[in-house]
Coordinates of C-alpha atoms and ligand atoms in Angstrom, one line a residue:
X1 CA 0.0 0.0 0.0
X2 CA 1.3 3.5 -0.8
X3 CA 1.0 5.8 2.0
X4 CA 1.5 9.3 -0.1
X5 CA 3.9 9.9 2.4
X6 CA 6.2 10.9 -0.1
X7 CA 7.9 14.1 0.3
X8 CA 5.7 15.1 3.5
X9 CA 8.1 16.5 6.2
X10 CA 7.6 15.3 10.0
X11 CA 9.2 16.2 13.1
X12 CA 9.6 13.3 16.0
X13 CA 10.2 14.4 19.2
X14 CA 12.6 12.0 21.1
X15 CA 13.7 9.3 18.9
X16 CA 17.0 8.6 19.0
X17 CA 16.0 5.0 20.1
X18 CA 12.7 3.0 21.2
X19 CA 9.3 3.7 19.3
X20 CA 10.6 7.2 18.3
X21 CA 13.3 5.6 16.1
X22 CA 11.0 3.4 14.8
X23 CA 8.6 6.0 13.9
X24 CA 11.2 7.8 12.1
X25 CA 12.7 4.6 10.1
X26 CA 9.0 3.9 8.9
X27 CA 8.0 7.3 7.6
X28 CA 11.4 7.5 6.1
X29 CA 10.6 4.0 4.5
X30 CA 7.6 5.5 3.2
X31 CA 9.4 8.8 1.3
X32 CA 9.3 11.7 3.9
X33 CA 11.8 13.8 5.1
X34 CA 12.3 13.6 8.9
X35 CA 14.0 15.4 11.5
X36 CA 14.6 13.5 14.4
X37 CA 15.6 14.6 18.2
X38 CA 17.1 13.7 21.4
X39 CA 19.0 15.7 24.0
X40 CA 22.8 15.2 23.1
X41 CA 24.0 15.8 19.7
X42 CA 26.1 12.9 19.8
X43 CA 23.2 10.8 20.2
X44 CA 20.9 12.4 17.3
X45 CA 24.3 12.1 15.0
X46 CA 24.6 8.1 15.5
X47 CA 21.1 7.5 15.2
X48 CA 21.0 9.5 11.7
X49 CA 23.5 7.5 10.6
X50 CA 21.4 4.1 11.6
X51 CA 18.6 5.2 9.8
X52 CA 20.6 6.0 6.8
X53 CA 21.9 2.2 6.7
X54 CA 18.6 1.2 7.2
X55 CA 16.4 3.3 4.6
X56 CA 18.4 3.5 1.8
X57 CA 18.4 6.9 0.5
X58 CA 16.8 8.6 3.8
X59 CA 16.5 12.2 4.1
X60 CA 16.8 12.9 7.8
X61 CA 18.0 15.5 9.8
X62 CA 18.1 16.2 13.5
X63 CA 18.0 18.7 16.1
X64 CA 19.3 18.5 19.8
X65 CA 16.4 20.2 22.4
X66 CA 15.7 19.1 26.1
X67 CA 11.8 19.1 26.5
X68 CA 12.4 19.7 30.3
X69 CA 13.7 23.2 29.0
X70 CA 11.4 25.6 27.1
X71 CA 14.2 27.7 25.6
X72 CA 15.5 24.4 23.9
X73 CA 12.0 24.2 22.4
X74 CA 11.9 27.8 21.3
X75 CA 15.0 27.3 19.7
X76 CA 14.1 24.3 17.8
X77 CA 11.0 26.0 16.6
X78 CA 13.4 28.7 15.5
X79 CA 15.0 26.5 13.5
X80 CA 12.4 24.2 12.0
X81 CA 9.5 26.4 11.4
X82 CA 7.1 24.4 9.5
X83 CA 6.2 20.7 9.2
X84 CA 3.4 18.4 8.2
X85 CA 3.5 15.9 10.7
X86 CA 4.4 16.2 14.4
X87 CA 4.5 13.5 16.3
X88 CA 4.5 13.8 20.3
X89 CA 6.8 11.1 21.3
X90 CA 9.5 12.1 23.5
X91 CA 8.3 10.4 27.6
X92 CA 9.8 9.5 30.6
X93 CA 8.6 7.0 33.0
X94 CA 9.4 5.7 36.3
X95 CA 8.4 3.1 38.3
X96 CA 8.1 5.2 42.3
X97 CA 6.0 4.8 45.0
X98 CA 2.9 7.4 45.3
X99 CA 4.3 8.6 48.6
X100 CA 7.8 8.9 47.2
X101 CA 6.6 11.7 44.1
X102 CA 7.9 14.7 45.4
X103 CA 6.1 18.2 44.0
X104 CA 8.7 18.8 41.2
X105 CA 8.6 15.3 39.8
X106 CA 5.4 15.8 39.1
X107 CA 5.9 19.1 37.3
X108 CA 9.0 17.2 35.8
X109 CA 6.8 14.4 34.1
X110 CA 4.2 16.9 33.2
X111 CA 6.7 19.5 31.4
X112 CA 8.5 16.2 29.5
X113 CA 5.8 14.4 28.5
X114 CA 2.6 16.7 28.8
X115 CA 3.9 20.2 27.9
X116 CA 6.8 19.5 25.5
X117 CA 3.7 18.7 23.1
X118 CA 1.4 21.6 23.7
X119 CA 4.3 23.7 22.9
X120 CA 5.2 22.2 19.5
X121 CA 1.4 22.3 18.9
X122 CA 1.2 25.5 20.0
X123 CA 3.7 26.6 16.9
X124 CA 3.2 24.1 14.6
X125 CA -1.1 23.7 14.7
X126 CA -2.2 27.3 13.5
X127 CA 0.3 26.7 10.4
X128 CA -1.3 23.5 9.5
X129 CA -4.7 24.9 9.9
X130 CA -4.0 27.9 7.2
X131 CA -2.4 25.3 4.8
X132 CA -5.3 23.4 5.3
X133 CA -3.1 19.8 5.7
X134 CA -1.3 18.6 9.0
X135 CA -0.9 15.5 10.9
X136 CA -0.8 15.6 14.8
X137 CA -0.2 12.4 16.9
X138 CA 0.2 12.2 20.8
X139 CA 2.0 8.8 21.7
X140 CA 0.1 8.6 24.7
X141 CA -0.1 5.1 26.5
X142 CA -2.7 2.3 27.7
X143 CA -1.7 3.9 31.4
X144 CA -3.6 6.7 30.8
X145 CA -7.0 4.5 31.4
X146 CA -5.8 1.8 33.1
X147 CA -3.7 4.1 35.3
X148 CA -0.3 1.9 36.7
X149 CA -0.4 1.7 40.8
X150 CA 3.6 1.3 40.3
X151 CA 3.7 5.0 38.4
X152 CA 0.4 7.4 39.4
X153 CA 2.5 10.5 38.3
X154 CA 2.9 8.6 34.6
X155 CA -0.6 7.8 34.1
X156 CA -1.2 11.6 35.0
X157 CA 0.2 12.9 31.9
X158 CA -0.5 10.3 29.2
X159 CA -4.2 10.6 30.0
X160 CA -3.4 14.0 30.0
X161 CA -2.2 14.0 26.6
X162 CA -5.7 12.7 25.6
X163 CA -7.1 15.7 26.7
X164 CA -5.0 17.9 25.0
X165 CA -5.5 15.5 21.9
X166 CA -9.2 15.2 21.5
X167 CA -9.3 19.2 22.4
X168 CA -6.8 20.1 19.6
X169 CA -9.2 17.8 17.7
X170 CA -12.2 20.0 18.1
X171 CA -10.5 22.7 16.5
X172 CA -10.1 21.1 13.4
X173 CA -13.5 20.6 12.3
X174 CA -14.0 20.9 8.4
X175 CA -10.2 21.1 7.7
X176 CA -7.4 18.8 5.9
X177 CA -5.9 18.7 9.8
X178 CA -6.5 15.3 11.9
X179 CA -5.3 15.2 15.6
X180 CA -5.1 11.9 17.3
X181 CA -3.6 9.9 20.4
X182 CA -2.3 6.4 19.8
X183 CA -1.8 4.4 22.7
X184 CA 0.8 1.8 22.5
X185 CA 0.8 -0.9 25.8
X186 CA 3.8 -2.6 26.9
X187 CA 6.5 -2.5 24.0
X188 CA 10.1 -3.4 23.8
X189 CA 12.0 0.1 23.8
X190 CA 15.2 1.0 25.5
X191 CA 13.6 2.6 28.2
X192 CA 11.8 -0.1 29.2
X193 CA 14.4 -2.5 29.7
X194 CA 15.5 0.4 32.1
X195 CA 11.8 0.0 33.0
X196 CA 12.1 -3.8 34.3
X197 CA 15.8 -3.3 35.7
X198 CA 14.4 -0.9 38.5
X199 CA 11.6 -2.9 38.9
X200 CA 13.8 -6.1 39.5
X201 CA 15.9 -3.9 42.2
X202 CA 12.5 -2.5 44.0
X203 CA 11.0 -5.7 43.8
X204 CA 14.5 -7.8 45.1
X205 CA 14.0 -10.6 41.7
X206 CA 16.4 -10.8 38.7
X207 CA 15.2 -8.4 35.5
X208 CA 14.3 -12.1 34.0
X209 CA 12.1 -12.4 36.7
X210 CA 10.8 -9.6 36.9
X211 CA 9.9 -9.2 33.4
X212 CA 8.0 -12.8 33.4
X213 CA 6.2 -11.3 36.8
X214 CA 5.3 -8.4 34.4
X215 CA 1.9 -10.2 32.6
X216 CA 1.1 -12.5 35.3
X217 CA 0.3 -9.8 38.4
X218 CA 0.9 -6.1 36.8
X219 CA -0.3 -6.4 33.4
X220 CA -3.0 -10.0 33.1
X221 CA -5.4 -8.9 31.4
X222 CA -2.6 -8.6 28.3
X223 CA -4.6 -10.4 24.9
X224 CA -0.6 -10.7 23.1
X225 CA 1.0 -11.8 26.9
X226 CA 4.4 -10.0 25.3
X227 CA 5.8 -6.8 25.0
X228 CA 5.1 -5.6 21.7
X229 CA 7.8 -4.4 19.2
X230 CA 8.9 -1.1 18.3
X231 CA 7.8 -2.1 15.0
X232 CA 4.2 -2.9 15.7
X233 CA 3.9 0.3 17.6
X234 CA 5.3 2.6 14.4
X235 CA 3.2 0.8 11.7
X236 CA -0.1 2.2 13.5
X237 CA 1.6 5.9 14.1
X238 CA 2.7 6.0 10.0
X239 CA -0.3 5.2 9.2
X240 CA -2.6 7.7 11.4
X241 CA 0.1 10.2 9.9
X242 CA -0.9 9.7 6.2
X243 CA -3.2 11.1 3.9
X244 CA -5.0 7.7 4.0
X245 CA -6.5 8.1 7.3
X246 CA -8.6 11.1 6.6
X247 CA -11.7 9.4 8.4
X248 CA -9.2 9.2 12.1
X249 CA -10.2 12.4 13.6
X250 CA -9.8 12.8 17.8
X251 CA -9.1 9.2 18.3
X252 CA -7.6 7.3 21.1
X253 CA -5.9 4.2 18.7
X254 CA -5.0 1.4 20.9
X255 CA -2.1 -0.7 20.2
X256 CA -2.2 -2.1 23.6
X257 CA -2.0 -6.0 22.8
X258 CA -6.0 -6.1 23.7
X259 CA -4.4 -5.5 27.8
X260 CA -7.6 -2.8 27.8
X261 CA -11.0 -4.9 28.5
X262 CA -13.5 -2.6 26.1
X263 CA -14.9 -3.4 23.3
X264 CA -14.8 -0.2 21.6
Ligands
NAD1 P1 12.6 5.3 25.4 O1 13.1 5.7 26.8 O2 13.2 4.1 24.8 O3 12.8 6.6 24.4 C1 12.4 7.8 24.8 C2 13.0 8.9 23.9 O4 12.6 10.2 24.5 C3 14.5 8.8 23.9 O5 14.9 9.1 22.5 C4 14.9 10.0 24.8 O6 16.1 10.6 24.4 C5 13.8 10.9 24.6 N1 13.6 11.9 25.7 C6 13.4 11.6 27.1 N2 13.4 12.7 27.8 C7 13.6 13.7 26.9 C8 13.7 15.1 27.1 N3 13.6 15.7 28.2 N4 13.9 15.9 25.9 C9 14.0 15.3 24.7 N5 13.9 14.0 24.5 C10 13.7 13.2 25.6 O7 11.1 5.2 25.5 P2 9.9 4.5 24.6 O8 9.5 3.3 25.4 O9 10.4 4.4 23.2 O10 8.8 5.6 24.8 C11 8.4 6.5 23.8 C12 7.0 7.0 24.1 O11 6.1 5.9 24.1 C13 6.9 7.7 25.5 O12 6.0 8.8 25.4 C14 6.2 6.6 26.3 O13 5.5 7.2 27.4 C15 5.3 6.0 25.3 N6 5.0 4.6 25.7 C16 5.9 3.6 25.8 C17 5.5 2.3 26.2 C18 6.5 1.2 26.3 O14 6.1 0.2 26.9 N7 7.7 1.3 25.8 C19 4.2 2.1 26.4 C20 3.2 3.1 26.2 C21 3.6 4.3 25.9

C-alpha cells in the first residue's frame, strides 16, 4: 500500500531509540523527510546514521532540544519552522511509590511528557490549519486509562495528553488537519528495559524475573502476553500520519495488545 507519504516532512520528538526511532525509520521508509531529536548531539548524530543504513536513501536530519527546557523548544522551533506531521513522542517514565513523588517530579513528568507537546502544537497547529493539511499524533499510553499503581504520576500525563488531543481535535473541524492519540501498551523500547531493571531492584527478583512477573500480576489482562515491538507500535503511528486516514479524527488508537477490556 502507498501511503503518499512521499515528500511530507515530520518532526519526531525524542527518537534517537525506542518507538521514536522506529517511527522515524518507517516514515522515512515511506518517502518523507524527517527530523529527528534527542538531548545530546552525539546521540541524534549516531542515530542519523542508523537510519541512513537502514532506509536507503533517507532524508533525515536532526535537532538537539531538552523538552524539560522551554528555551530548547523555542530554539528548535526557531529552526524548524514548518512541518506536516508532528508527532509527540519524547516520555519519561518511572516506576516510584505514590508517597515517594515529590512536587517537582510531578511538574518534571508533566513538562516532559505533557507540555513539551502543547508547545510544538502551540507553533506548529495554526500553520497546519492555514495550509489546510497537517498531521498531529500524541503517543500517549494504555496507562492513561488503566492508570499503573507502580507510576500514578505517569498515568497523569498520558491521560493528559488525551485531553489535550481530543481538544486540539475540536479545533479542526471541516479542515485537511486530523489530531489523534495512539496508545501503545507494553512494548520493547530501550527505556523499558530500564523499566524492568528498576523494577527487579524494587521488587528484590532478577530483571528475568521480573519481566516474566510483568503479565502474570501487573499487566494479566494482556490479549498478546508480550511486549510488543517497536515495529508494531510505528506501523499504526505512519499510518494515522498519512493522507489515508482522513476518516481518524480525535481518536484514542489502541495498540495495547487487547491488555484494555472494552470493546470499543
Ligand atoms: P525510550 O526511553 O526508549 O525513548 C524515549 C525517547 O525520548 C529517547 O529518545 C529519549 O532521548 C527521549 N527523551 C526523554 N526525555 C527527553 C527530554 N527531556 N527531551 C527530549 N527527549 C527526551 O522510551 P519509549 O519506550 O520508546 O517511549 C516513547 C514514548 O512511548 C513515550 O512517550 C512513552 O510514554 C510511550 N509509551 C511507551 C511504552 C512502552 O512500553 N515502551 C508504552 C506506552 C507508551
Amino acid at each position: 500500500m502507498d501511503l503518499k507519504l512521499k515528500g511530507k516532512t515530520a518532526f519526531v520528538s525524542g527518537s534517537t531509540q525506542g518507538i521514536g526511532f522506529a517511527i522515524a525509520q518507517q516514515l522515512l521508509a515511506e518517502g518523507a523527510i524527517v527530523t529527528i531529536n534527542g538531548r545530546k548531539q552525539e546521540r541524534i548524530d549516531e542515530a542519523i546514521a542508523r537510519l541512513k543504513e537502514l532506509v536507503h536513501g533517507a532524508t533525515v536530519n536532526g535537532i538537539a532540544a531538552d523538552f524539560s527546557k522551554a528555551a530548547d523548544v523555542d530554539k528548535l522551533i526557531t529552526q524548524l519552522p514548518d512541518v506536516d506531521i508532528l508527532i509527540n513522542n519524547a516520555g519519561i517514565f518511572e516506576p516510584r511509590a505514590f508517597t515517594d513523588i515529590a512536587d517537582e517530579e510531578w511538574l518534571r513528568f508533566f513538562e516532559v511528557n505533557v507540555l513539551s507537546g502543547i508547545r510544538l502544537a502551540r507553533h506548529y497547529f495554526p500553520k497546519m490549519l492555514a495550509k489546510d493539511w497537517g498531521r498531529i499524533i500524541f503517543i500517549s499510553s494504555e496507562s492513561a486509562i488503566m492508570i499503573p499503581e507502580e507510576m500514578i504520576h505517569y498515568g497523569m500525563t498520558k491521560t493528559a495528553q488525551l485531553s489535550v488531543s481530543r481538544g486540539l481535535a475540536e479545533l479542526t473541524k471541516n479542515t485537511g488537519v486530523t489530531v489523534n492519540a495512539v496508545l501503545p501498551g507494553p512494548t520493547r523500547s530501550e527505556g523499558v528495559s530500564t523499566f524492568i531493571q528498576q523494577l527487579a531492584t524494587t521488587q528484590n527478583v532478577t530483571p528475568e524475573q521480573a519481566e516474566a512477573d510483568f503479565f502474570k500480576t501487573a499487566r494479566p489482562s494482556s490479549l498478546i502476553q508480550r511486549f510488543a515491538d517497536v515495529q508494531e507500535i510505528a506501523s499504526l503511528v505512519t499510518y494515522v500520519a498519512s493522507p489515508l486516514s482522513a476518516a481518524t479524527n480525535g481518536a484514542a488508537l489502541r495498540a495495547d495488545g487487547g491488555l484494555v477490556r472494552s470493546i470499543v
